[in-house]
PDB file of C-alpha atoms in Angstrom:
ATOM      1  CA  MET A   1       8.609  -6.671  13.157  1.00 59.00           C
ATOM      2  CA  SER A   2      11.329  -4.325  14.306  1.00 78.00           C
ATOM      3  CA  ALA A   3      10.274  -1.204  16.188  1.00 79.00           C
ATOM      4  CA  ALA A   4      13.554   0.401  15.136  1.00 89.00           C
ATOM      5  CA  ILE A   5      12.670   0.382  11.429  1.00 95.00           C
ATOM      6  CA  ASP A   6       8.924  -0.428  11.095  1.00 95.00           C
ATOM      7  CA  LEU A   7       5.917   1.861  10.997  1.00 96.00           C
ATOM      8  CA  VAL A   8       2.548   0.105  11.217  1.00 96.00           C
ATOM      9  CA  VAL A   9      -1.107   0.985  10.700  1.00 96.00           C
ATOM     10  CA  THR A  10      -3.747  -1.534  11.749  1.00 97.00           C
ATOM     11  CA  ARG A  11      -7.466  -1.124  11.060  1.00 97.00           C
ATOM     12  CA  THR A  12     -10.549  -3.308  11.160  1.00 98.00           C
ATOM     13  CA  ILE A  13     -12.316  -2.726   7.860  1.00 97.00           C
ATOM     14  CA  ASP A  14     -16.077  -3.179   7.786  1.00 97.00           C
ATOM     15  CA  ALA A  15     -16.043  -5.297   4.627  1.00 97.00           C
ATOM     16  CA  PRO A  16     -15.175  -8.925   3.845  1.00 98.00           C
ATOM     17  CA  VAL A  17     -11.625  -9.761   2.828  1.00 97.00           C
ATOM     18  CA  ASP A  18     -12.585 -10.505  -0.800  1.00 97.00           C
ATOM     19  CA  ALA A  19     -14.003  -6.976  -1.202  1.00 97.00           C
ATOM     20  CA  VAL A  20     -10.898  -5.461   0.412  1.00 97.00           C
ATOM     21  CA  TRP A  21      -8.701  -7.480  -1.945  1.00 97.00           C
ATOM     22  CA  ARG A  22     -10.715  -6.296  -4.965  1.00 96.00           C
ATOM     23  CA  ALA A  23     -10.473  -2.706  -3.720  1.00 97.00           C
ATOM     24  CA  PHE A  24      -6.705  -3.103  -3.468  1.00 95.00           C
ATOM     25  CA  THR A  25      -6.166  -4.833  -6.791  1.00 94.00           C
ATOM     26  CA  ASP A  26      -8.865  -3.337  -9.046  1.00 96.00           C
ATOM     27  CA  HIS A  27      -9.435   0.132  -7.559  1.00 96.00           C
ATOM     28  CA  LEU A  28      -6.013   1.211  -6.249  1.00 95.00           C
ATOM     29  CA  SER A  29      -6.184   4.638  -7.891  1.00 96.00           C
ATOM     30  CA  GLU A  30      -9.311   5.456  -5.856  1.00 96.00           C
ATOM     31  CA  TRP A  31      -7.699   5.164  -2.429  1.00 96.00           C
ATOM     32  CA  TRP A  32      -3.887   4.934  -2.627  1.00 95.00           C
ATOM     33  CA  CYS A  33      -3.048   8.447  -1.414  1.00 93.00           C
ATOM     34  CA  PRO A  34      -4.937  10.884   0.845  1.00 94.00           C
ATOM     35  CA  ARG A  35      -7.357  13.143  -1.012  1.00 94.00           C
ATOM     36  CA  PRO A  36      -7.118  15.639  -2.622  1.00 96.00           C
ATOM     37  CA  TRP A  37      -4.045  13.883  -4.028  1.00 95.00           C
ATOM     38  CA  THR A  38      -4.704  11.494  -6.918  1.00 96.00           C
ATOM     39  CA  THR A  39      -2.945   8.374  -8.159  1.00 97.00           C
ATOM     40  CA  GLU A  40      -2.255   7.293 -11.718  1.00 97.00           C
ATOM     41  CA  VAL A  41      -1.497   3.569 -11.836  1.00 97.00           C
ATOM     42  CA  VAL A  42       1.160   2.986 -14.504  1.00 97.00           C
ATOM     43  CA  ALA A  43       1.766  -0.724 -13.788  1.00 97.00           C
ATOM     44  CA  LEU A  44       0.357  -3.208 -11.282  1.00 96.00           C
ATOM     45  CA  ASP A  45       1.736  -6.641 -12.188  1.00 97.00           C
ATOM     46  CA  LEU A  46       0.667  -8.572  -9.075  1.00 96.00           C
ATOM     47  CA  ARG A  47       3.173 -11.425  -9.026  1.00 96.00           C
ATOM     48  CA  PRO A  48       6.604 -11.879  -7.451  1.00 96.00           C
ATOM     49  CA  GLY A  49       9.001  -9.841  -9.578  1.00 95.00           C
ATOM     50  CA  GLY A  50       6.129  -7.912 -11.169  1.00 96.00           C
ATOM     51  CA  ARG A  51       6.367  -4.165 -11.655  1.00 97.00           C
ATOM     52  CA  SER A  52       4.573  -1.652  -9.465  1.00 96.00           C
ATOM     53  CA  ALA A  53       4.595   1.906 -10.791  1.00 97.00           C
ATOM     54  CA  MET A  54       2.385   4.913 -10.120  1.00 96.00           C
ATOM     55  CA  VAL A  55       2.410   8.676 -10.058  1.00 97.00           C
ATOM     56  CA  MET A  56       0.832  10.548  -7.151  1.00 96.00           C
ATOM     57  CA  ARG A  57      -0.266  14.105  -7.914  1.00 97.00           C
ATOM     58  CA  GLY A  58      -1.002  16.882  -5.445  1.00 96.00           C
ATOM     59  CA  PRO A  59      -3.496  19.733  -5.704  1.00 96.00           C
ATOM     60  CA  ALA A  60      -0.734  22.296  -6.380  1.00 96.00           C
ATOM     61  CA  GLY A  61       0.730  20.294  -9.263  1.00 96.00           C
ATOM     62  CA  GLU A  62       3.188  18.251  -7.189  1.00 96.00           C
ATOM     63  CA  GLU A  63       4.175  14.890  -8.636  1.00 96.00           C
ATOM     64  CA  HIS A  64       5.742  11.949  -6.870  1.00 94.00           C
ATOM     65  CA  ALA A  65       6.584   8.896  -8.971  1.00 94.00           C
ATOM     66  CA  MET A  66       6.921   5.528  -7.261  1.00 93.00           C
ATOM     67  CA  GLU A  67       8.351   2.397  -8.811  1.00 96.00           C
ATOM     68  CA  GLY A  68       9.208  -0.966  -7.370  1.00 96.00           C
ATOM     69  CA  VAL A  69       8.644  -4.687  -7.583  1.00 97.00           C
ATOM     70  CA  PHE A  70       6.380  -7.143  -5.830  1.00 97.00           C
ATOM     71  CA  LEU A  71       8.210  -9.643  -3.664  1.00 97.00           C
ATOM     72  CA  GLU A  72       5.243 -11.724  -2.485  1.00 98.00           C
ATOM     73  CA  VAL A  73       1.593 -11.911  -3.512  1.00 97.00           C
ATOM     74  CA  VAL A  74      -0.786 -14.239  -1.669  1.00 98.00           C
ATOM     75  CA  PRO A  75      -4.269 -13.525  -3.070  1.00 96.00           C
ATOM     76  CA  ALA A  76      -6.667 -12.029  -0.518  1.00 96.00           C
ATOM     77  CA  ARG A  77      -4.059 -12.336   2.260  1.00 98.00           C
ATOM     78  CA  ARG A  78      -0.740 -10.551   1.706  1.00 98.00           C
ATOM     79  CA  ILE A  79       1.162  -8.265  -0.653  1.00 97.00           C
ATOM     80  CA  VAL A  80       4.820  -7.345  -0.170  1.00 98.00           C
ATOM     81  CA  PHE A  81       6.592  -4.847  -2.405  1.00 96.00           C
ATOM     82  CA  THR A  82       9.733  -2.747  -2.305  1.00 96.00           C
ATOM     83  CA  ASP A  83      11.160   0.311  -3.987  1.00 94.00           C
ATOM     84  CA  ALA A  84      14.691  -1.101  -3.674  1.00 95.00           C
ATOM     85  CA  TYR A  85      14.396  -2.382  -7.253  1.00 95.00           C
ATOM     86  CA  ARG A  86      12.833  -1.363 -10.526  1.00 91.00           C
ATOM     87  CA  SER A  87      11.426  -3.881 -12.975  1.00 88.00           C
ATOM     88  CA  GLY A  88      14.052  -6.396 -14.065  1.00 89.00           C
ATOM     89  CA  TRP A  89      15.632  -6.314 -10.581  1.00 91.00           C
ATOM     90  CA  GLU A  90      17.471  -3.087 -11.363  1.00 93.00           C
ATOM     91  CA  PRO A  91      18.648  -1.629  -8.035  1.00 94.00           C
ATOM     92  CA  GLN A  92      17.595   1.880  -7.067  1.00 93.00           C
ATOM     93  CA  GLY A  93      17.874   3.974  -3.912  1.00 87.00           C
ATOM     94  CA  PRO A  94      15.652   2.116  -1.434  1.00 87.00           C
ATOM     95  CA  PHE A  95      13.284   3.770   1.031  1.00 89.00           C
ATOM     96  CA  MET A  96      11.071   0.945   2.271  1.00 93.00           C
ATOM     97  CA  THR A  97       9.469  -2.420   1.855  1.00 96.00           C
ATOM     98  CA  ALA A  98       5.689  -2.407   2.314  1.00 96.00           C
ATOM     99  CA  ILE A  99       3.799  -5.346   3.752  1.00 97.00           C
ATOM    100  CA  MET A 100       0.005  -5.290   3.380  1.00 97.00           C
ATOM    101  CA  GLU A 101      -1.851  -8.042   5.239  1.00 98.00           C
ATOM    102  CA  PHE A 102      -5.559  -8.900   5.085  1.00 98.00           C
ATOM    103  CA  THR A 103      -6.990 -11.225   7.746  1.00 98.00           C
ATOM    104  CA  PRO A 104     -10.648 -12.311   7.520  1.00 98.00           C
ATOM    105  CA  GLU A 105     -12.689 -11.699  10.664  1.00 97.00           C
ATOM    106  CA  GLY A 106     -16.154 -12.875   9.714  1.00 95.00           C
ATOM    107  CA  ASP A 107     -17.678 -10.174   7.484  1.00 96.00           C
ATOM    108  CA  ARG A 108     -14.843  -7.799   8.378  1.00 98.00           C
ATOM    109  CA  THR A 109     -11.142  -7.634   7.590  1.00 98.00           C
ATOM    110  CA  LEU A 110      -8.180  -6.892   9.809  1.00 98.00           C
ATOM    111  CA  TYR A 111      -5.852  -4.783   7.671  1.00 97.00           C
ATOM    112  CA  ARG A 112      -2.244  -4.270   8.666  1.00 97.00           C
ATOM    113  CA  GLY A 113       0.055  -2.043   6.647  1.00 96.00           C
ATOM    114  CA  THR A 114       3.727  -2.100   7.557  1.00 97.00           C
ATOM    115  CA  ALA A 115       6.397   0.188   6.141  1.00 96.00           C
ATOM    116  CA  ARG A 116       9.764  -1.459   6.835  1.00 96.00           C
ATOM    117  CA  HIS A 117      12.649   0.925   6.285  1.00 95.00           C
ATOM    118  CA  TRP A 118      16.307   0.268   5.596  1.00 92.00           C
ATOM    119  CA  THR A 119      17.440   2.501   8.470  1.00 92.00           C
ATOM    120  CA  ALA A 120      16.093   4.140  11.615  1.00 92.00           C
ATOM    121  CA  GLU A 121      16.752   7.477   9.910  1.00 93.00           C
ATOM    122  CA  ALA A 122      14.504   6.565   6.965  1.00 92.00           C
ATOM    123  CA  LYS A 123      11.819   5.486   9.433  1.00 93.00           C
ATOM    124  CA  ALA A 124      12.086   8.841  11.237  1.00 94.00           C
ATOM    125  CA  GLN A 125      11.866  10.669   7.901  1.00 93.00           C
ATOM    126  CA  HIS A 126       8.702   8.756   6.935  1.00 93.00           C
ATOM    127  CA  GLU A 127       7.211   9.400  10.379  1.00 93.00           C
ATOM    128  CA  ALA A 128       7.934  13.134  10.018  1.00 94.00           C
ATOM    129  CA  MET A 129       6.279  13.104   6.571  1.00 91.00           C
ATOM    130  CA  GLY A 130       3.022  12.149   8.317  1.00 92.00           C
ATOM    131  CA  PHE A 131       3.024   8.361   8.037  1.00 91.00           C
ATOM    132  CA  GLU A 132       0.389   7.711  10.697  1.00 91.00           C
ATOM    133  CA  ALA A 133      -2.109  10.280   9.414  1.00 92.00           C
ATOM    134  CA  GLY A 134      -1.417   9.446   5.767  1.00 92.00           C
ATOM    135  CA  TRP A 135      -1.581   5.671   5.973  1.00 93.00           C
ATOM    136  CA  GLY A 136      -4.524   5.944   8.401  1.00 93.00           C
ATOM    137  CA  THR A 137      -6.448   8.079   5.915  1.00 95.00           C
ATOM    138  CA  VAL A 138      -5.583   5.686   3.105  1.00 95.00           C
ATOM    139  CA  ALA A 139      -6.904   2.757   5.180  1.00 95.00           C
ATOM    140  CA  MET A 140     -10.211   4.627   5.626  1.00 96.00           C
ATOM    141  CA  GLN A 141     -10.373   5.287   1.883  1.00 96.00           C
ATOM    142  CA  LEU A 142      -9.637   1.597   1.210  1.00 97.00           C
ATOM    143  CA  GLU A 143     -12.568   0.741   3.481  1.00 97.00           C
ATOM    144  CA  GLU A 144     -14.865   3.158   1.602  1.00 97.00           C
ATOM    145  CA  VAL A 145     -14.074   1.436  -1.691  1.00 97.00           C
ATOM    146  CA  ALA A 146     -14.426  -2.072  -0.185  1.00 97.00           C
ATOM    147  CA  ARG A 147     -17.797  -1.178   1.349  1.00 97.00           C
ATOM    148  CA  ARG A 148     -18.976   0.159  -2.016  1.00 97.00           C
ATOM    149  CA  ILE A 149     -17.900  -3.116  -3.662  1.00 96.00           C
ATOM    150  CA  THR A 150     -19.751  -5.081  -0.976  1.00 94.00           C
ATOM    151  CA  ALA A 151     -22.884  -3.019  -1.645  1.00 91.00           C
ATOM    152  CA  GLY A 152     -22.637  -3.898  -5.343  1.00 86.00           C
ATOM    153  CA  GLY A 153     -21.178  -0.597  -6.540  1.00 68.00           C
TER     154      GLY A 153
END
């Protein structure tokens, strides 16, 4: 971790790691961005080199497309992806690499989301966009979905 370029959110989620993993992999559109924004998952090929693509939509008609590739996928433990490339390793203007880690703690999960930026300026831009509140809200929404899965829903 580098404080100069990393932003981090850590939460203990009141659900087992398998439920959190299922929430991440099977229900991403339900929690990926803070409500009332919505997420359309275009591609979620969870393997190194696999495509990640989605469109986030705001309540006033805003649209923000995201595309990248997965660099590392360790089931129920870790996902690393970047927007530095499109599918096929086609370079594009990078903003960050995201590292999502899931550590079992009994019936709970320690979740750590790291946004690693290419520059201190990009980190400052992401911070000014509301990183802490946004990623914190998303972590709470992830927990809601995981708890629902745990309850059989």
